[in-house]
Amino acid sequence: MNPNPDTTPAPADATASDAPTTLQLLHEGHPVPVLPSAELLRGQKVVAIHHNGSLYRLHATRQGKLILTK
């Protein structure tokens, strides 16, 4: 039995539109919001992320994986 139902994975046949954007997971006992990759990428294959004075690149591959590089 899963004590935290919010961390239960979606069924394999669920689509991105079926997944609620307010779903939260736990990290070190604290809730963590889950963002769909489409929300971050906004239809692009690559986006830049500015974090702590550095610029990072989030890239979606043809195989559907995400790569984050500095």
Short mmCIF file of N, CA, C and O in Angstrom, two decimals:
data_model
loop_
_atom_site.label_atom_id
_atom_site.label_comp_id
_atom_site.label_asym_id
_atom_site.label_seq_id
_atom_site.Cartn_x
_atom_site.Cartn_y
_atom_site.Cartn_z
N MET A 1 0.84 -1.19 0.00
CA MET A 1 0.00 0.00 0.00
C MET A 1 0.87 1.24 0.00
O MET A 1 1.82 1.35 0.76
N ASN A 2 0.57 2.17 -0.86
CA ASN A 2 1.34 3.41 -0.99
C ASN A 2 0.83 4.43 0.02
O ASN A 2 -0.30 4.89 -0.09
N PRO A 3 1.65 4.85 1.00
CA PRO A 3 1.19 5.82 1.98
C PRO A 3 0.97 7.21 1.42
O PRO A 3 0.28 8.02 2.01
N ASN A 4 1.56 7.52 0.27
CA ASN A 4 1.40 8.84 -0.34
C ASN A 4 0.83 8.67 -1.75
O ASN A 4 1.57 8.47 -2.69
N PRO A 5 -0.49 8.75 -1.91
CA PRO A 5 -1.08 8.51 -3.23
C PRO A 5 -0.66 9.52 -4.28
O PRO A 5 -0.75 9.27 -5.46
N ASP A 6 -0.15 10.70 -3.89
CA ASP A 6 0.27 11.70 -4.87
C ASP A 6 1.50 11.27 -5.65
O ASP A 6 1.80 11.82 -6.69
N THR A 7 2.25 10.28 -5.16
CA THR A 7 3.45 9.83 -5.87
C THR A 7 3.19 8.61 -6.74
O THR A 7 4.10 8.10 -7.36
N THR A 8 1.95 8.16 -6.80
CA THR A 8 1.61 7.01 -7.63
C THR A 8 1.76 7.39 -9.09
O THR A 8 1.19 8.39 -9.53
N PRO A 9 2.52 6.61 -9.87
CA PRO A 9 2.68 6.95 -11.29
C PRO A 9 1.34 6.86 -12.03
O PRO A 9 0.47 6.08 -11.66
N ALA A 10 1.21 7.65 -13.07
CA ALA A 10 0.02 7.62 -13.91
C ALA A 10 -0.02 6.31 -14.67
O ALA A 10 1.02 5.71 -14.95
N PRO A 11 -1.19 5.82 -15.01
CA PRO A 11 -1.28 4.60 -15.81
C PRO A 11 -0.53 4.76 -17.13
O PRO A 11 -0.42 5.86 -17.67
N ALA A 12 -0.04 3.65 -17.66
CA ALA A 12 0.77 3.68 -18.88
C ALA A 12 0.01 4.27 -20.06
O ALA A 12 0.61 4.84 -20.96
N ASP A 13 -1.32 4.14 -20.08
CA ASP A 13 -2.08 4.66 -21.21
C ASP A 13 -2.51 6.12 -21.02
O ASP A 13 -3.18 6.68 -21.85
N ALA A 14 -2.07 6.75 -19.94
CA ALA A 14 -2.42 8.16 -19.71
C ALA A 14 -1.63 9.05 -20.66
O ALA A 14 -0.47 8.79 -20.94
N THR A 15 -2.26 10.10 -21.13
CA THR A 15 -1.58 11.06 -22.00
C THR A 15 -1.18 12.27 -21.18
O THR A 15 -1.62 12.44 -20.05
N ALA A 16 -0.35 13.14 -21.76
CA ALA A 16 0.10 14.34 -21.06
C ALA A 16 -1.08 15.21 -20.67
O ALA A 16 -1.07 15.84 -19.62
N SER A 17 -2.13 15.24 -21.49
CA SER A 17 -3.29 16.07 -21.16
C SER A 17 -4.08 15.49 -19.99
O SER A 17 -4.83 16.19 -19.34
N ASP A 18 -3.92 14.17 -19.71
CA ASP A 18 -4.59 13.54 -18.58
C ASP A 18 -3.91 13.85 -17.27
O ASP A 18 -4.53 13.79 -16.22
N ALA A 19 -2.61 14.17 -17.30
CA ALA A 19 -1.85 14.39 -16.08
C ALA A 19 -2.14 15.76 -15.51
O ALA A 19 -2.01 16.76 -16.19
N PRO A 20 -2.55 15.82 -14.24
CA PRO A 20 -2.81 17.14 -13.64
C PRO A 20 -1.51 17.89 -13.42
O PRO A 20 -0.52 17.32 -13.02
N THR A 21 -1.51 19.18 -13.71
CA THR A 21 -0.30 19.97 -13.54
C THR A 21 -0.06 20.32 -12.08
O THR A 21 0.98 20.81 -11.72
N THR A 22 -1.04 20.05 -11.21
CA THR A 22 -0.89 20.34 -9.80
C THR A 22 -0.40 19.13 -9.02
O THR A 22 -0.29 19.20 -7.81
N LEU A 23 -0.11 18.03 -9.69
CA LEU A 23 0.41 16.83 -9.03
C LEU A 23 1.68 17.19 -8.28
O LEU A 23 2.51 17.93 -8.77
N GLN A 24 1.80 16.68 -7.07
CA GLN A 24 2.99 16.96 -6.29
C GLN A 24 3.63 15.67 -5.81
O GLN A 24 2.95 14.72 -5.47
N LEU A 25 4.94 15.66 -5.79
CA LEU A 25 5.71 14.56 -5.23
C LEU A 25 6.34 15.05 -3.94
O LEU A 25 6.32 16.24 -3.64
N LEU A 26 6.95 14.16 -3.20
CA LEU A 26 7.64 14.56 -1.99
C LEU A 26 9.14 14.42 -2.19
O LEU A 26 9.62 13.46 -2.76
N HIS A 27 9.89 15.41 -1.73
CA HIS A 27 11.34 15.40 -1.72
C HIS A 27 11.79 15.82 -0.34
O HIS A 27 11.49 16.93 0.09
N GLU A 28 12.46 14.91 0.36
CA GLU A 28 12.89 15.18 1.73
C GLU A 28 11.72 15.63 2.60
O GLU A 28 11.85 16.53 3.42
N GLY A 29 10.55 15.03 2.39
CA GLY A 29 9.38 15.32 3.19
C GLY A 29 8.62 16.57 2.81
O GLY A 29 7.65 16.92 3.47
N HIS A 30 9.03 17.26 1.75
CA HIS A 30 8.37 18.50 1.33
C HIS A 30 7.73 18.30 -0.04
O HIS A 30 8.31 17.64 -0.91
N PRO A 31 6.56 18.90 -0.25
CA PRO A 31 5.92 18.76 -1.56
C PRO A 31 6.72 19.47 -2.66
O PRO A 31 7.29 20.53 -2.44
N VAL A 32 6.76 18.85 -3.83
CA VAL A 32 7.47 19.40 -4.99
C VAL A 32 6.49 19.44 -6.16
O VAL A 32 5.94 18.40 -6.53
N PRO A 33 6.24 20.60 -6.74
CA PRO A 33 5.33 20.65 -7.89
C PRO A 33 5.93 19.93 -9.10
O PRO A 33 7.14 19.92 -9.27
N VAL A 34 5.07 19.32 -9.89
CA VAL A 34 5.49 18.62 -11.11
C VAL A 34 5.05 19.45 -12.30
O VAL A 34 3.88 19.77 -12.44
N LEU A 35 6.01 19.83 -13.16
CA LEU A 35 5.71 20.62 -14.35
C LEU A 35 5.87 19.74 -15.59
O LEU A 35 6.90 19.08 -15.75
N PRO A 36 4.90 19.74 -16.48
CA PRO A 36 5.06 19.01 -17.74
C PRO A 36 6.20 19.62 -18.55
O PRO A 36 6.37 20.85 -18.57
N SER A 37 6.99 18.80 -19.22
CA SER A 37 8.10 19.32 -20.02
C SER A 37 7.61 20.27 -21.09
O SER A 37 8.29 21.24 -21.43
N ALA A 38 6.41 20.03 -21.62
CA ALA A 38 5.85 20.92 -22.64
C ALA A 38 5.68 22.34 -22.11
O ALA A 38 5.82 23.31 -22.85
N GLU A 39 5.40 22.46 -20.82
CA GLU A 39 5.25 23.78 -20.21
C GLU A 39 6.59 24.50 -20.16
O GLU A 39 6.67 25.71 -20.33
N LEU A 40 7.67 23.77 -19.93
CA LEU A 40 9.00 24.36 -19.90
C LEU A 40 9.52 24.66 -21.31
O LEU A 40 10.10 25.71 -21.55
N LEU A 41 9.31 23.74 -22.23
CA LEU A 41 9.86 23.89 -23.58
C LEU A 41 9.02 24.80 -24.48
O LEU A 41 9.54 25.36 -25.45
N ARG A 42 7.73 24.91 -24.21
CA ARG A 42 6.82 25.78 -24.98
C ARG A 42 6.94 25.57 -26.49
O ARG A 42 7.05 26.52 -27.26
N GLY A 43 6.95 24.31 -26.91
CA GLY A 43 6.97 23.99 -28.33
C GLY A 43 8.35 24.01 -28.97
O GLY A 43 8.48 23.75 -30.15
N GLN A 44 9.37 24.32 -28.21
CA GLN A 44 10.74 24.37 -28.72
C GLN A 44 11.48 23.09 -28.36
O GLN A 44 11.07 22.35 -27.48
N LYS A 45 12.60 22.83 -29.01
CA LYS A 45 13.45 21.69 -28.67
C LYS A 45 14.49 22.07 -27.63
O LYS A 45 15.02 21.22 -26.93
N VAL A 46 14.82 23.37 -27.53
CA VAL A 46 15.87 23.84 -26.63
C VAL A 46 15.38 25.12 -25.94
O VAL A 46 14.81 25.99 -26.60
N VAL A 47 15.61 25.20 -24.63
CA VAL A 47 15.36 26.44 -23.90
C VAL A 47 16.56 26.73 -23.02
O VAL A 47 17.30 25.82 -22.62
N ALA A 48 16.78 28.00 -22.72
CA ALA A 48 17.85 28.41 -21.83
C ALA A 48 17.25 28.68 -20.46
O ALA A 48 16.15 29.23 -20.35
N ILE A 49 18.00 28.30 -19.42
CA ILE A 49 17.58 28.52 -18.04
C ILE A 49 18.68 29.29 -17.33
O ILE A 49 19.83 28.83 -17.28
N HIS A 50 18.34 30.45 -16.80
CA HIS A 50 19.32 31.25 -16.05
C HIS A 50 19.17 30.87 -14.59
O HIS A 50 18.08 30.97 -14.01
N HIS A 51 20.25 30.39 -13.96
CA HIS A 51 20.22 29.94 -12.57
C HIS A 51 21.50 30.33 -11.85
O HIS A 51 22.60 29.97 -12.28
N ASN A 52 21.37 31.09 -10.77
CA ASN A 52 22.52 31.50 -9.94
C ASN A 52 23.66 32.10 -10.76
O ASN A 52 24.83 31.76 -10.57
N GLY A 53 23.34 32.95 -11.70
CA GLY A 53 24.35 33.62 -12.49
C GLY A 53 24.92 32.81 -13.65
O GLY A 53 25.78 33.28 -14.37
N SER A 54 24.45 31.59 -13.82
CA SER A 54 24.92 30.75 -14.93
C SER A 54 23.77 30.46 -15.89
O SER A 54 22.61 30.46 -15.50
N LEU A 55 24.13 30.22 -17.13
CA LEU A 55 23.15 29.90 -18.16
C LEU A 55 23.22 28.41 -18.47
O LEU A 55 24.31 27.88 -18.75
N TYR A 56 22.09 27.73 -18.41
CA TYR A 56 22.00 26.31 -18.71
C TYR A 56 21.13 26.12 -19.94
O TYR A 56 20.31 26.98 -20.27
N ARG A 57 21.28 24.98 -20.59
CA ARG A 57 20.50 24.66 -21.78
C ARG A 57 19.75 23.35 -21.53
O ARG A 57 20.36 22.34 -21.17
N LEU A 58 18.43 23.37 -21.68
CA LEU A 58 17.60 22.18 -21.58
C LEU A 58 17.21 21.79 -23.00
O LEU A 58 16.59 22.56 -23.71
N HIS A 59 17.60 20.59 -23.40
CA HIS A 59 17.44 20.12 -24.78
C HIS A 59 16.61 18.84 -24.79
O HIS A 59 16.92 17.90 -24.06
N ALA A 60 15.56 18.79 -25.62
CA ALA A 60 14.77 17.59 -25.82
C ALA A 60 15.35 16.83 -27.01
O ALA A 60 15.49 17.39 -28.10
N THR A 61 15.71 15.57 -26.81
CA THR A 61 16.30 14.77 -27.89
C THR A 61 15.23 14.14 -28.76
O THR A 61 14.04 14.13 -28.40
N ARG A 62 15.61 13.60 -29.89
CA ARG A 62 14.68 12.90 -30.78
C ARG A 62 14.12 11.65 -30.11
O ARG A 62 13.04 11.20 -30.46
N GLN A 63 14.84 11.10 -29.17
CA GLN A 63 14.38 9.90 -28.46
C GLN A 63 13.45 10.25 -27.30
O GLN A 63 13.02 9.36 -26.57
N GLY A 64 13.15 11.54 -27.11
CA GLY A 64 12.24 11.96 -26.07
C GLY A 64 12.86 12.12 -24.71
O GLY A 64 12.16 12.18 -23.70
N LYS A 65 14.18 12.20 -24.65
CA LYS A 65 14.88 12.41 -23.38
C LYS A 65 15.23 13.88 -23.23
O LYS A 65 15.25 14.63 -24.19
N LEU A 66 15.50 14.28 -21.99
CA LEU A 66 15.91 15.66 -21.72
C LEU A 66 17.36 15.67 -21.27
O LEU A 66 17.80 14.84 -20.48
N ILE A 67 18.12 16.66 -21.77
CA ILE A 67 19.53 16.84 -21.40
C ILE A 67 19.69 18.27 -20.91
O ILE A 67 19.30 19.22 -21.58
N LEU A 68 20.27 18.42 -19.71
CA LEU A 68 20.55 19.74 -19.15
C LEU A 68 22.06 19.91 -19.13
O LEU A 68 22.78 19.11 -18.54
N THR A 69 22.55 20.97 -19.80
CA THR A 69 24.00 21.23 -19.84
C THR A 69 24.27 22.67 -19.44
O THR A 69 23.41 23.54 -19.58
N LYS A 70 25.48 22.89 -18.94
CA LYS A 70 25.89 24.23 -18.53
C LYS A 70 26.68 24.87 -19.65
O LYS A 70 27.34 24.24 -20.41
#
